[in-house]
Coordinates of C-alpha atoms in Angstrom, one line a residue:
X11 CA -254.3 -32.1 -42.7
X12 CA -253.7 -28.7 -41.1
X13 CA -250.1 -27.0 -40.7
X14 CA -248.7 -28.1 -37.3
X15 CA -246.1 -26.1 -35.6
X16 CA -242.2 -27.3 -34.9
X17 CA -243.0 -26.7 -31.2
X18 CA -246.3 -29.2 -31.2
X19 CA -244.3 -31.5 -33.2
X20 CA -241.3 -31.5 -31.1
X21 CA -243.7 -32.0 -28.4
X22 CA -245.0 -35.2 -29.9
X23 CA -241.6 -36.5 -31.1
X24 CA -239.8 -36.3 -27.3
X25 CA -242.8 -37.9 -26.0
X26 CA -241.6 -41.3 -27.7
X27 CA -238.5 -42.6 -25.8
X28 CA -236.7 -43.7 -28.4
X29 CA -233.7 -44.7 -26.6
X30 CA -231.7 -47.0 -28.9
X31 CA -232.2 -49.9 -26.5
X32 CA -235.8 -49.5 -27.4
X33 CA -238.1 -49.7 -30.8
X34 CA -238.3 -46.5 -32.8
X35 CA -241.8 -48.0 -34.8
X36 CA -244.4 -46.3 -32.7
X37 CA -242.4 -42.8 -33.3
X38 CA -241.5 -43.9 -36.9
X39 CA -245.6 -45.0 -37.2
X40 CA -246.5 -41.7 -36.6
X41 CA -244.3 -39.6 -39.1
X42 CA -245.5 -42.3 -42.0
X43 CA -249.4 -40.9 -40.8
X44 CA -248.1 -37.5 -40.7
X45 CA -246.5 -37.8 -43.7
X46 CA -250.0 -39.4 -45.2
X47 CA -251.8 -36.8 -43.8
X48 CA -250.3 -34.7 -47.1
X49 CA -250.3 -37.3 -49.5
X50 CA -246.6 -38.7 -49.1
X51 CA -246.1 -42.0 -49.0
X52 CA -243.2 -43.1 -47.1
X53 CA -240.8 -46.3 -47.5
X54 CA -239.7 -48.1 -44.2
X55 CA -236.8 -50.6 -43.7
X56 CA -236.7 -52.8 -40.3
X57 CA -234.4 -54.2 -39.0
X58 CA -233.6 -58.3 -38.7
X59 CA -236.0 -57.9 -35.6
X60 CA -238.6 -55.8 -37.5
X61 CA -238.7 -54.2 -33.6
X62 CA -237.0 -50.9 -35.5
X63 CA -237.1 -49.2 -38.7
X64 CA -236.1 -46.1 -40.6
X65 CA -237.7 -44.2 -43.1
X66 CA -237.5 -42.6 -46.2
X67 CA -240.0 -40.5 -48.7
X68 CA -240.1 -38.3 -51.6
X69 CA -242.0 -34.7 -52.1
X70 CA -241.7 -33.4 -55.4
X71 CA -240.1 -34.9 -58.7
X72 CA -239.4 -38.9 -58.5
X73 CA -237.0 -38.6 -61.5
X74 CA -233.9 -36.8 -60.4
X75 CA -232.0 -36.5 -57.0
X76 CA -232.5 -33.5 -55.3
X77 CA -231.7 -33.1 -51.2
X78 CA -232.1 -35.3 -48.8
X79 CA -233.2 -34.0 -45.0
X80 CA -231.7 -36.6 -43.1
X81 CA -231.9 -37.2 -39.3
X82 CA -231.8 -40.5 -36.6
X83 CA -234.7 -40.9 -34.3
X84 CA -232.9 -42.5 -31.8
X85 CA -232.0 -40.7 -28.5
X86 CA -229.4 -41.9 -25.6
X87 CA -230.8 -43.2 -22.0
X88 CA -231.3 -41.0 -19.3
X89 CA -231.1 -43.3 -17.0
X90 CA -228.8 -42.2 -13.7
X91 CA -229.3 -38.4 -15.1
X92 CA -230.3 -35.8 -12.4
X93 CA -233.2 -34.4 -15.0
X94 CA -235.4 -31.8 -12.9
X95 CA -237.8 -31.8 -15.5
X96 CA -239.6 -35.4 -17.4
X97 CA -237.8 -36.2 -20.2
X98 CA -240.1 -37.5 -22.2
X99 CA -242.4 -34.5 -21.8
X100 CA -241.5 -31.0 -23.5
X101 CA -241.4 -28.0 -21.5
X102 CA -240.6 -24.7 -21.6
X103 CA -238.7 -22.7 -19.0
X104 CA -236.9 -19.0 -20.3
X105 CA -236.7 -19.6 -24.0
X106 CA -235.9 -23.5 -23.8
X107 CA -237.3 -26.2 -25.2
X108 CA -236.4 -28.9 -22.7
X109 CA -236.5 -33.1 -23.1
X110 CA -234.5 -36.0 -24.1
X111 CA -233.6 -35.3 -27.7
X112 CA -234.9 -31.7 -28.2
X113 CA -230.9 -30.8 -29.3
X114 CA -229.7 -34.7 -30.4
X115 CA -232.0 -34.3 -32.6
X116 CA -235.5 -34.3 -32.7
X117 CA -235.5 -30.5 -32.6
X118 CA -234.0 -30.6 -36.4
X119 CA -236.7 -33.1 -37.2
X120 CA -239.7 -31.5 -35.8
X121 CA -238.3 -28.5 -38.1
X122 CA -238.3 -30.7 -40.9
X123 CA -241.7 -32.5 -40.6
X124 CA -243.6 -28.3 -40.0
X125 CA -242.0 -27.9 -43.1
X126 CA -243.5 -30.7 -45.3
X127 CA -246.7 -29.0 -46.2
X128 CA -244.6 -26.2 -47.6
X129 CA -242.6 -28.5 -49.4
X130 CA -245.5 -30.2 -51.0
X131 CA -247.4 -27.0 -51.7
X132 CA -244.7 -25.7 -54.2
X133 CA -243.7 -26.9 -57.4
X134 CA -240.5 -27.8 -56.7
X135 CA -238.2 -28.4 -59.8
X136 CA -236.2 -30.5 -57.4
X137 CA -237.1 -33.1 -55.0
X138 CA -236.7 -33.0 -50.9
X139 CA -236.1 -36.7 -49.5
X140 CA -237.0 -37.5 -45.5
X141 CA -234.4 -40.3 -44.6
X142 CA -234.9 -40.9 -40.5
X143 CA -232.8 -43.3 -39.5
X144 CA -232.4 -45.7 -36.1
X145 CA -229.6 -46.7 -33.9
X146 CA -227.0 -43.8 -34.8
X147 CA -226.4 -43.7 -31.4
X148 CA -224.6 -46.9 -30.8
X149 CA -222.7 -46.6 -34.5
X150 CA -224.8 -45.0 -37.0
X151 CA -226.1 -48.9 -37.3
X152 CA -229.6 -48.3 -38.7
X153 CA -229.2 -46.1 -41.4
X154 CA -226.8 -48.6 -43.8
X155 CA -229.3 -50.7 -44.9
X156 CA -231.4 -47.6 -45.7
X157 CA -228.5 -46.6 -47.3
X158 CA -227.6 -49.4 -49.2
X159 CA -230.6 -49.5 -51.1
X160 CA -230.3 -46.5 -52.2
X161 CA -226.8 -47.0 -53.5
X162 CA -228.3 -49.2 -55.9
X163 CA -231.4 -47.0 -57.1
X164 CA -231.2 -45.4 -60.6
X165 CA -232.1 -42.1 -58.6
X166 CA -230.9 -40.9 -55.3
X167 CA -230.2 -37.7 -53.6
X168 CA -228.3 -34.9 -55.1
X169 CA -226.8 -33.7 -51.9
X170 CA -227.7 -34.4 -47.9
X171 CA -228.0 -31.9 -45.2
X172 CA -228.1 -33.5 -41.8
X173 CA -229.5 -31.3 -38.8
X174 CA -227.4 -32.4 -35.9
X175 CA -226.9 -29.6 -33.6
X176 CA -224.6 -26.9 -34.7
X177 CA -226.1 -23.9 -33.4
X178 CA -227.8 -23.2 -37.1
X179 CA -223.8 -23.5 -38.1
X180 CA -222.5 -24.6 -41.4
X181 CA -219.9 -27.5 -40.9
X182 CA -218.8 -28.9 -43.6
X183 CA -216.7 -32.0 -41.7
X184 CA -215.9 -34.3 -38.6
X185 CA -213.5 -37.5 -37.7
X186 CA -214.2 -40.9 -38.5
X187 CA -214.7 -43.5 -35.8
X188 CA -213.3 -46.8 -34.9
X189 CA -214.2 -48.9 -31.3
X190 CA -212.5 -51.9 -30.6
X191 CA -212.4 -54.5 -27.8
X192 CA -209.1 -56.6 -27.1
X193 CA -209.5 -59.5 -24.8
X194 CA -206.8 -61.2 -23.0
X195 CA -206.4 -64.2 -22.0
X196 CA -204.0 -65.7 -19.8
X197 CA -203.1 -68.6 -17.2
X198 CA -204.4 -68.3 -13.8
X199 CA -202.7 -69.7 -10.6
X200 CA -201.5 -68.4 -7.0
X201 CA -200.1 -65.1 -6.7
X202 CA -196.9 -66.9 -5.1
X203 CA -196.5 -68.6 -8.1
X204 CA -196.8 -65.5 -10.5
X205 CA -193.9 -66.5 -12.9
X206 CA -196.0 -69.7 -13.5
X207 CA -198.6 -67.9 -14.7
X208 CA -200.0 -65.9 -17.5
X209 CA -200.6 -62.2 -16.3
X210 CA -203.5 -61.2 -18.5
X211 CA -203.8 -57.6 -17.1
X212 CA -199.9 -57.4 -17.5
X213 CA -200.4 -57.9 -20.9
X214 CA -203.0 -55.8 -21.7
X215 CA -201.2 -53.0 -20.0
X216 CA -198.5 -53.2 -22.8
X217 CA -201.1 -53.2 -25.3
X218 CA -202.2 -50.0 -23.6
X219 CA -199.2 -48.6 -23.2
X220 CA -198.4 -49.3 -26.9
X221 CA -201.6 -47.6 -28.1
X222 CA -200.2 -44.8 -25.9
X223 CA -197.5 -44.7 -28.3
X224 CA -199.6 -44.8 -31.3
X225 CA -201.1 -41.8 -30.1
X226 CA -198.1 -39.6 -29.5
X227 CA -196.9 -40.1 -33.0
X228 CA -200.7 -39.0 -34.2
X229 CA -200.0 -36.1 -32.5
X230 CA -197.2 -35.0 -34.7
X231 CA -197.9 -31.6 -35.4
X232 CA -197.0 -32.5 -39.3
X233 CA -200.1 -34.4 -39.0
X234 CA -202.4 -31.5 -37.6
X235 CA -205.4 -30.5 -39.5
X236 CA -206.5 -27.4 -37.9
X237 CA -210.1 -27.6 -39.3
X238 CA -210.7 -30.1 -36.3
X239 CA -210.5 -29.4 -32.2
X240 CA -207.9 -31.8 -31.5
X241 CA -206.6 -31.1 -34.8
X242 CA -205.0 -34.8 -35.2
X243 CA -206.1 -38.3 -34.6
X244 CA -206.7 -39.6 -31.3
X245 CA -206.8 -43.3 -29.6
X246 CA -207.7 -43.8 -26.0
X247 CA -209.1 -46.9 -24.0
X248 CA -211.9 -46.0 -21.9
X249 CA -213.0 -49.6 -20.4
X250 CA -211.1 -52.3 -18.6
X251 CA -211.9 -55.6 -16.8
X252 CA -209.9 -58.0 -15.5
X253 CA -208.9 -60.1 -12.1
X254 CA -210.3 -61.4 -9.2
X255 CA -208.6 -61.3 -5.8
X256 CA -205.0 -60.2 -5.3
X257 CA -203.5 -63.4 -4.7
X258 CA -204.5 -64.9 -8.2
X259 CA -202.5 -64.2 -11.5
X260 CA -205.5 -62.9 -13.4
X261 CA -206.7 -65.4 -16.4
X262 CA -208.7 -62.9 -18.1
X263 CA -208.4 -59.0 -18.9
X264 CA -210.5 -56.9 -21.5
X265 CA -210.1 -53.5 -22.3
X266 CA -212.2 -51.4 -25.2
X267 CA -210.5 -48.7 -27.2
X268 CA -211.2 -45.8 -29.8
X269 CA -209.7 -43.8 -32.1
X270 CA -210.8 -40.4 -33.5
X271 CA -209.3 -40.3 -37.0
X272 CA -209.1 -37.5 -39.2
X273 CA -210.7 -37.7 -42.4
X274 CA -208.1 -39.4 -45.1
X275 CA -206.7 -41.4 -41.9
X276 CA -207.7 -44.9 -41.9
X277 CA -208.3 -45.7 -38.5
X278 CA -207.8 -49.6 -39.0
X279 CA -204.2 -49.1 -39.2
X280 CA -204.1 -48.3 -35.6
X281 CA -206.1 -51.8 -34.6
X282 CA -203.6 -53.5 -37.2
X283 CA -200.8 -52.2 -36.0
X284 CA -201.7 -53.4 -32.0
X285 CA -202.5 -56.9 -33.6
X286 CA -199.1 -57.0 -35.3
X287 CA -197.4 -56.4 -31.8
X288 CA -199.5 -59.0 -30.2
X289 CA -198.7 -61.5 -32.9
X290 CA -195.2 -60.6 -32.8
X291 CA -194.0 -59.7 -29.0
X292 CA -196.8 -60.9 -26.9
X293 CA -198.3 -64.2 -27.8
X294 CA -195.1 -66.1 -28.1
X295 CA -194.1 -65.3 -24.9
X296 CA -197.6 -66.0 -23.1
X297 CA -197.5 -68.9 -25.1
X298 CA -194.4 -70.3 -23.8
X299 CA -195.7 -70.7 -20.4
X300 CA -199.2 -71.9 -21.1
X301 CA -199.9 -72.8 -25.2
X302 CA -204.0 -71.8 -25.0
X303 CA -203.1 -68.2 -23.7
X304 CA -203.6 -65.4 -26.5
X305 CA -205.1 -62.0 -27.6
X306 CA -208.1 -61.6 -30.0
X307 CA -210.0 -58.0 -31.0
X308 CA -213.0 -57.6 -32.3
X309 CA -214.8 -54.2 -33.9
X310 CA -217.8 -53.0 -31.6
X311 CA -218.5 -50.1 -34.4
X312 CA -217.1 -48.0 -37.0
X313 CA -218.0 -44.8 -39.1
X314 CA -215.8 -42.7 -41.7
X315 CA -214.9 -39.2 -41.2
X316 CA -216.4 -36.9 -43.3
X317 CA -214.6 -34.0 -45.3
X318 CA -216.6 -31.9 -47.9
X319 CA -214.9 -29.2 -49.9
X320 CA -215.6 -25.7 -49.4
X321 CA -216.3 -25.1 -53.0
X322 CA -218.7 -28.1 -53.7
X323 CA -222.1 -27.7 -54.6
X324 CA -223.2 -29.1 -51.4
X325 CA -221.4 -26.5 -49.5
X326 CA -222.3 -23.5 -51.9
X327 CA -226.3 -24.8 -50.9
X328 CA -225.6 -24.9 -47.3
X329 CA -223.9 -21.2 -47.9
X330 CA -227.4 -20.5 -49.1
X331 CA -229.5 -21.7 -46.7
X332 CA -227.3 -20.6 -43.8
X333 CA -226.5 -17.2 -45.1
X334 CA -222.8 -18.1 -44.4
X335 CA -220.0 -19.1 -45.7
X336 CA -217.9 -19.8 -42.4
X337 CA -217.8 -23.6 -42.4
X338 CA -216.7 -25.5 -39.5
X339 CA -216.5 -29.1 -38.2
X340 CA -217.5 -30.6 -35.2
X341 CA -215.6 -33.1 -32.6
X342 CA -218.6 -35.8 -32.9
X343 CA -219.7 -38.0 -35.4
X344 CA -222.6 -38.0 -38.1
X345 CA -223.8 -40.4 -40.7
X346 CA -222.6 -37.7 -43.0
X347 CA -219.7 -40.1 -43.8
X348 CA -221.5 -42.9 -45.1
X349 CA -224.2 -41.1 -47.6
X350 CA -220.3 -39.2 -48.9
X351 CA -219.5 -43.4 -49.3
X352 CA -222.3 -44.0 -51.8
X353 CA -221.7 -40.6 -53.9
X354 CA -224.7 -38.5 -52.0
X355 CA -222.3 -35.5 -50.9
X356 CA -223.2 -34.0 -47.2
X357 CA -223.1 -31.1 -45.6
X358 CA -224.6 -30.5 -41.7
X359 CA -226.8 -27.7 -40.0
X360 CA -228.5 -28.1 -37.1
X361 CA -230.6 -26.7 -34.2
X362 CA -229.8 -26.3 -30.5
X363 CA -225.8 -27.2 -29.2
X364 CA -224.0 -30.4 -28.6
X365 CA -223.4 -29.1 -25.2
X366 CA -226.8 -30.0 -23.9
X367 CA -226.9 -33.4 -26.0
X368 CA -226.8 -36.1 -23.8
X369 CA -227.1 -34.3 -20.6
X370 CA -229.6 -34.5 -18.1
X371 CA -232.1 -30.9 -18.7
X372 CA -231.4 -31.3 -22.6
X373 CA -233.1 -28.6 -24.3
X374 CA -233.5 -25.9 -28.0
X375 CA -234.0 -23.0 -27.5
X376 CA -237.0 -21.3 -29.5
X377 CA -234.7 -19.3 -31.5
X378 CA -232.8 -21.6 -33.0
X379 CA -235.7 -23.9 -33.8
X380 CA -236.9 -20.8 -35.5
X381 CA -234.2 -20.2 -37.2
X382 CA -234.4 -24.0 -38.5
X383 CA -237.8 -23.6 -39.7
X384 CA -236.7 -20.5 -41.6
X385 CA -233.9 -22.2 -43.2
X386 CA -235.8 -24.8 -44.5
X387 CA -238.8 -22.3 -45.6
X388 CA -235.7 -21.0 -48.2
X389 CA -234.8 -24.2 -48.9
X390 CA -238.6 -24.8 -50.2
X391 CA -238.3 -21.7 -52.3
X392 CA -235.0 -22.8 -54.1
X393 CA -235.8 -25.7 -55.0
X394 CA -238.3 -24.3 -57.2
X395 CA -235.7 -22.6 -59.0
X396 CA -232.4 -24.1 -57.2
X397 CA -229.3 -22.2 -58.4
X398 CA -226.9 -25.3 -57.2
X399 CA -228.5 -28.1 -57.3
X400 CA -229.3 -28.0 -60.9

């Protein structure tokens, strides 16, 4: 098979709308015949459905770890977006790239798959792995099982870069994330009658107001970390649902929350600690009026933070390939956090900006998916001889 451009392959990879909502397998179908195309076989892992899968392969040595290229195929809806252009159809208007996922991140992997018969024409003393993954949109989901495979292989990767967009940035970090939802439920009856009842959104309003509290104390400038933009641990509730007319005490309220915890914070605390009050304060007191009122939360997702040191030999790679040694972090969230859970250390570098991901118009521009394709050209030509990763 001939050498295919980034552009022609971003081309091809945005017209698959891969919206997590939606199978990945006709987009992952065609990398694994890519892939083939240049002798590499590839590994895939479905989901329960088997309507999704990601995948991983291997160029080079099979016998030691080397770096893992790692990326998610999945893109977010564009659904209600004011896009001028079609998003599932690359264009090109004054330097950019435009289409659903040409920044969040198929840009990065377009850049990874140009590079493959580079990769395979070397002799590369170290290995390059492909791990595409699905569902990181909606809680880095589909790369775990992916991932806890390879926890269990004699071999795995050395070291992971991940190419969300950083502007061609090293970052070496980023918060964890945990989502909750907290339902509510109380003891209907007429309005006149409030005291009678059970005042579901009254009761989540405490909850709220105590998670307000939380929050405050995170913000303790003893706790700052001023690697991150905020540079402490956040919680906020960003859904709510509850009653039906005004004259009805409301039986039922819900309400989702998050919080943004710095790496070394363990976000479950905050969820314990709003359980402990409900136990505690709350429930008796609903119960006392009506005895099948109470408040249950349940975990809609969850990733750890990641944090790798400036002097690891992840970060002293990335130096390399970057040309710089002014790490950063970003405010989002990567799957760099799991891979650092089963001992593959991670780094991330990226094409295009997190200010056009998820925005209607989202677009690369041609320089930085050059300057993506160059990186990984000099990633090809140390792993022949890698000075770090040895």
């Amino acid at each position: 098979m001939s050498e295919v451009s980034s552009r022609d392959l971003l081309a091809k990879l945005v017209s698959f709308p891969t919206v997590s909502r939606d199978s990945n397998l006709a987009l992952i179908h065609f990398i694994r015949d890519y892939l083939a195309g240049f002798g590499v076989e590839s590994e895939l892992f479905l989901n329960a459905e088997g309507s999704k899968a990601s995948l991983y392969a291997t160029i080079g040595p099979t016998d030691r770890g080397g770096v893992a290229l790692s990326g998610h195929t999945d893109v977010v809806p564009v659904d209600g977006q004011a896009w001028t252009v079609d998003p599932f159809v690359l264009s090109e208007r004054d330097g950019r790239l435009h289409g659903r996922g040409t920044a969040d991140m198929k840009g990065y992997l377009a850049s990874v798959l140009a590079a493959v018969p580079r990769f395979v024409s070397r002799k590369l003393v170290w290995p390059v792995h492909l791990a595409f993954s699905y569902d990181e949109e909606v809680g880095c989901q589909g790369v775990r099982p992916m991932l806890g495979e390879l926890a269990q292989r004699a071999v795995k990767p050395r070291l992971c870069l991940i190419g969300e967009p950083t502007e061609m940035k090293p970052v070496l970090g980023h918060k964890g994330k945990l989502a909750m939802r907290c339902q509510v439920k109380g003891a209907a009856c007429h309005s006149a009658y409030a005291p009678y009842g059970v005042n579901a959104i009254e009761y989540a309003a405490r909850l709220i107001s105590r998670l307000g509290d939380i929050g405050a104390r995170l913000a303790d400038p003893a706790l700052h970390d001023a690697r991150f933009d905020p540079p402490y641990s956040t919680v906020q509730t960003g859904v709510i649902q509850g009653g039906r007319a005004l004259n009805i005490v409301p039986a039922e309220c819900t309400f989702d929350f998050e919080v943004r915890a710095l790496p070394g914070f363990d976000a479950e605390t905050v969820a314990q600690e709003l359980g402990d009050y409900a136990t505690r304060d709350l429930v008796p007191r609903m119960q006392a009026v009506q005895a099948d009122t109470g408040i249950e939360m349940q975990s809609l997702s969850a990733y750890p933070g990641l944090a790798t040191e400036a002097d690891s030999e992840a970060a002293k790679l990335l130096a390399l390939l970057s040309g710089s040694t002014a790490f950063g972090t970003v405010a989002y969230g990567t799957e760099g956090g799991l891979y650092h859970l089963i001992g593959i250390p991670t780094v991330v570098c990226g094409p295009g900006s997190m200010d056009q991901g998820h925005k209607p118009d989202e677009f690369v521009t041609v320089d930085q998916l050059a300057r993506c394709d160059a990186m990984l050209a000099r990633l090809a030509d140390l792993l022949m001889n890698p000075p770090v990763v040895a």
